[in-house]
Tab-separated table of C-alpha atoms in Angstrom:
chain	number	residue	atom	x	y	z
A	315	UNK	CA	94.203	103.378	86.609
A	316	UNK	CA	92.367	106.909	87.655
A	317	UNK	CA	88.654	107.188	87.868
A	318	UNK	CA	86.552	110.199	88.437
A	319	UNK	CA	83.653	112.091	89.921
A	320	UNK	CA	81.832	114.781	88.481
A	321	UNK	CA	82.369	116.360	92.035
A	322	UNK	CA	85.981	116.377	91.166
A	323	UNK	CA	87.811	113.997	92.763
A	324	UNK	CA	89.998	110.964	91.650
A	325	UNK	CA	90.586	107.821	92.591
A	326	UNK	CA	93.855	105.268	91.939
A	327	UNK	CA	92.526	101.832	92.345
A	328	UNK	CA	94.616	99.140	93.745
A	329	UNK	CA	92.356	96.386	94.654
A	330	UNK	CA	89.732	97.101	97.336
A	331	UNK	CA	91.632	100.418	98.299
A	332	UNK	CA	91.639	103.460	96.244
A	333	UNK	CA	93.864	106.874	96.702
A	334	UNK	CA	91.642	109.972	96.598
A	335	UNK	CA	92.723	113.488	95.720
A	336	UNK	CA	91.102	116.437	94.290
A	337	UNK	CA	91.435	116.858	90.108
A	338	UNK	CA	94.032	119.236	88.822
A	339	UNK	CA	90.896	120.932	87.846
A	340	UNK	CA	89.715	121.752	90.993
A	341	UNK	CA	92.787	122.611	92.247
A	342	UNK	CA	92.926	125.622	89.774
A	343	UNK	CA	89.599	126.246	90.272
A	344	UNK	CA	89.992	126.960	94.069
A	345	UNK	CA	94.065	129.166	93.969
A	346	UNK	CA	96.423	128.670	96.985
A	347	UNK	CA	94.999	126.554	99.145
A	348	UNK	CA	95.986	127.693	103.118
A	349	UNK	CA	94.086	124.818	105.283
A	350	UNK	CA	93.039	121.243	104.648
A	351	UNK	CA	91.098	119.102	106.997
A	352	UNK	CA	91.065	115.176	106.901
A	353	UNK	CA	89.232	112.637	108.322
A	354	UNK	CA	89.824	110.045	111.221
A	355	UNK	CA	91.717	106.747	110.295
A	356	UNK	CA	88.604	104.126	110.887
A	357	UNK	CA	86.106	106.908	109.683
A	358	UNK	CA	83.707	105.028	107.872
A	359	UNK	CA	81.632	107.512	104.756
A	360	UNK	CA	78.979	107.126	102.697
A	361	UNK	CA	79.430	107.560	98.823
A	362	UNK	CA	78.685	111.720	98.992
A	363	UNK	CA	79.408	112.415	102.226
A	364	UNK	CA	81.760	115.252	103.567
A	365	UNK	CA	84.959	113.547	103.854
A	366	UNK	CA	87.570	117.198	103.951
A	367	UNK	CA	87.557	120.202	103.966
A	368	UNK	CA	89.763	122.550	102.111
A	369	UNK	CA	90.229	126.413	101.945
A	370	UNK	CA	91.875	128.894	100.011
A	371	UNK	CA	92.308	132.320	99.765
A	372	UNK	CA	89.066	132.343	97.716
A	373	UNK	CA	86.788	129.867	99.511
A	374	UNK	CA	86.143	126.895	101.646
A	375	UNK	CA	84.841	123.476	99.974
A	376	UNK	CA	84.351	120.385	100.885
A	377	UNK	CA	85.831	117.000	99.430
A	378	UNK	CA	83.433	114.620	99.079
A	379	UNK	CA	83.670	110.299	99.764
A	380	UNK	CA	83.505	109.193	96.211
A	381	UNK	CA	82.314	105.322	97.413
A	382	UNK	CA	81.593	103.620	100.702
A	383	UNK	CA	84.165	102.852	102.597
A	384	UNK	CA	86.743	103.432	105.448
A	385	UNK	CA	89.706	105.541	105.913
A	386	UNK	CA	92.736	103.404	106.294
A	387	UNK	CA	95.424	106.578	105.788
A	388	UNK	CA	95.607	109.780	105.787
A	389	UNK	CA	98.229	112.429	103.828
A	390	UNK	CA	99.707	114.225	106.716
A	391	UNK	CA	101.632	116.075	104.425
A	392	UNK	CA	98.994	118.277	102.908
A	393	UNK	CA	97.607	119.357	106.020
A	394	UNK	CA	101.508	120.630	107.209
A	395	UNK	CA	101.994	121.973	103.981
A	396	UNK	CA	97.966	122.617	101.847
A	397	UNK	CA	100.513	123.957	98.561
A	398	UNK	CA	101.062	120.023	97.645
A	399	UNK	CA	97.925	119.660	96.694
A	400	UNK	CA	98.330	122.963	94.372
A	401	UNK	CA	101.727	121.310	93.490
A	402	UNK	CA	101.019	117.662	92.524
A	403	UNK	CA	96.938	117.550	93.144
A	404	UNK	CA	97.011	114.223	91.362
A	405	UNK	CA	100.440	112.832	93.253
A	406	UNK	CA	101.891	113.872	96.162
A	407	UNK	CA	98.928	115.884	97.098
A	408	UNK	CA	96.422	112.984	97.709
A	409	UNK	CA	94.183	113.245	100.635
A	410	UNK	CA	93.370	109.800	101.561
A	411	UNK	CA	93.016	106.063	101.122
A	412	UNK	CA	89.753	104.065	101.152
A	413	UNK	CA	88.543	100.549	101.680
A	414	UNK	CA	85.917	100.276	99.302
A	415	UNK	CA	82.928	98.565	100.793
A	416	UNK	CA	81.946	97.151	97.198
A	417	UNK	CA	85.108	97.936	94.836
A	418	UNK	CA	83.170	96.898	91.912
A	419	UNK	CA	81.269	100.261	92.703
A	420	UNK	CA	84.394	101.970	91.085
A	421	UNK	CA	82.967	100.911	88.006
A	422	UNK	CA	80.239	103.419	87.343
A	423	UNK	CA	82.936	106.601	87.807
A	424	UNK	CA	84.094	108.500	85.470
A	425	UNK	CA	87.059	107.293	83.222
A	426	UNK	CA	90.048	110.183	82.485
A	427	UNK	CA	88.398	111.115	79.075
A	428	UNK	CA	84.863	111.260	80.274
A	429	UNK	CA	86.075	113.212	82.980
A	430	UNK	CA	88.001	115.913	80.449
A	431	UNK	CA	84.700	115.967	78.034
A	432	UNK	CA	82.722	116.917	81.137
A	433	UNK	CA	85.278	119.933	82.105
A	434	UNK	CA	85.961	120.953	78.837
């Protein structure tokens, strides 16, 4: 199951650990991306806080923590190669994985059709 943030990133829950990417949305939104920077395994963020960095040939953003929590993984693949995330933004290109402090915190997030309504 996906969830959502209106700062555009998703989550794939599996318990107390969730996969975080950027939406397909945001991909498009930022073109080609040429550089992607990840945080530490054992990194511990705050829901909000500046978890990556990405940059394209339009701009630099940032990727945000969408919950407490600590970085168990990283996807060394999208910083070798930042086109996977243009690719497969909500697949291959993921960008990390996440002990949730509280996972029942995933339940105020955006659902997939919430999500569309707000980037429609």
């Amino acid at each position: 199951m996906l969830k959502f943030t209106a700062e555009h990133e998703w989550l794939k829950l599996e318990g107390d650990v969730a996969t975080v990417g950027i939406t397909t949305h945001a991909a498009e939104q930022l073109g080609d991306l040429v550089f992607v920077e990840l945080p530490e395994v054992g990194a511990t963020f705050d829901k909000g806080a500046d978890a990556a960095t990405v940059e394209s040939v339009k701009a630099a953003s940032e990727v945000y923590c969408p919950l407490d929590g600590e970085i168990t993984e990283i996807n060394q693949a999208i910083v070798d190669d930042p086109s996977l995330v243009n690719s497969d933004p909500q697949g291959a290109g993921w960008f990390f994985k996440l002990k949730l402090k509280t996972a029942s915190d995933a339940d105020v997030l955006l659902d997939e059709a919430a999500y569309n309504e707000l980037i429609a």
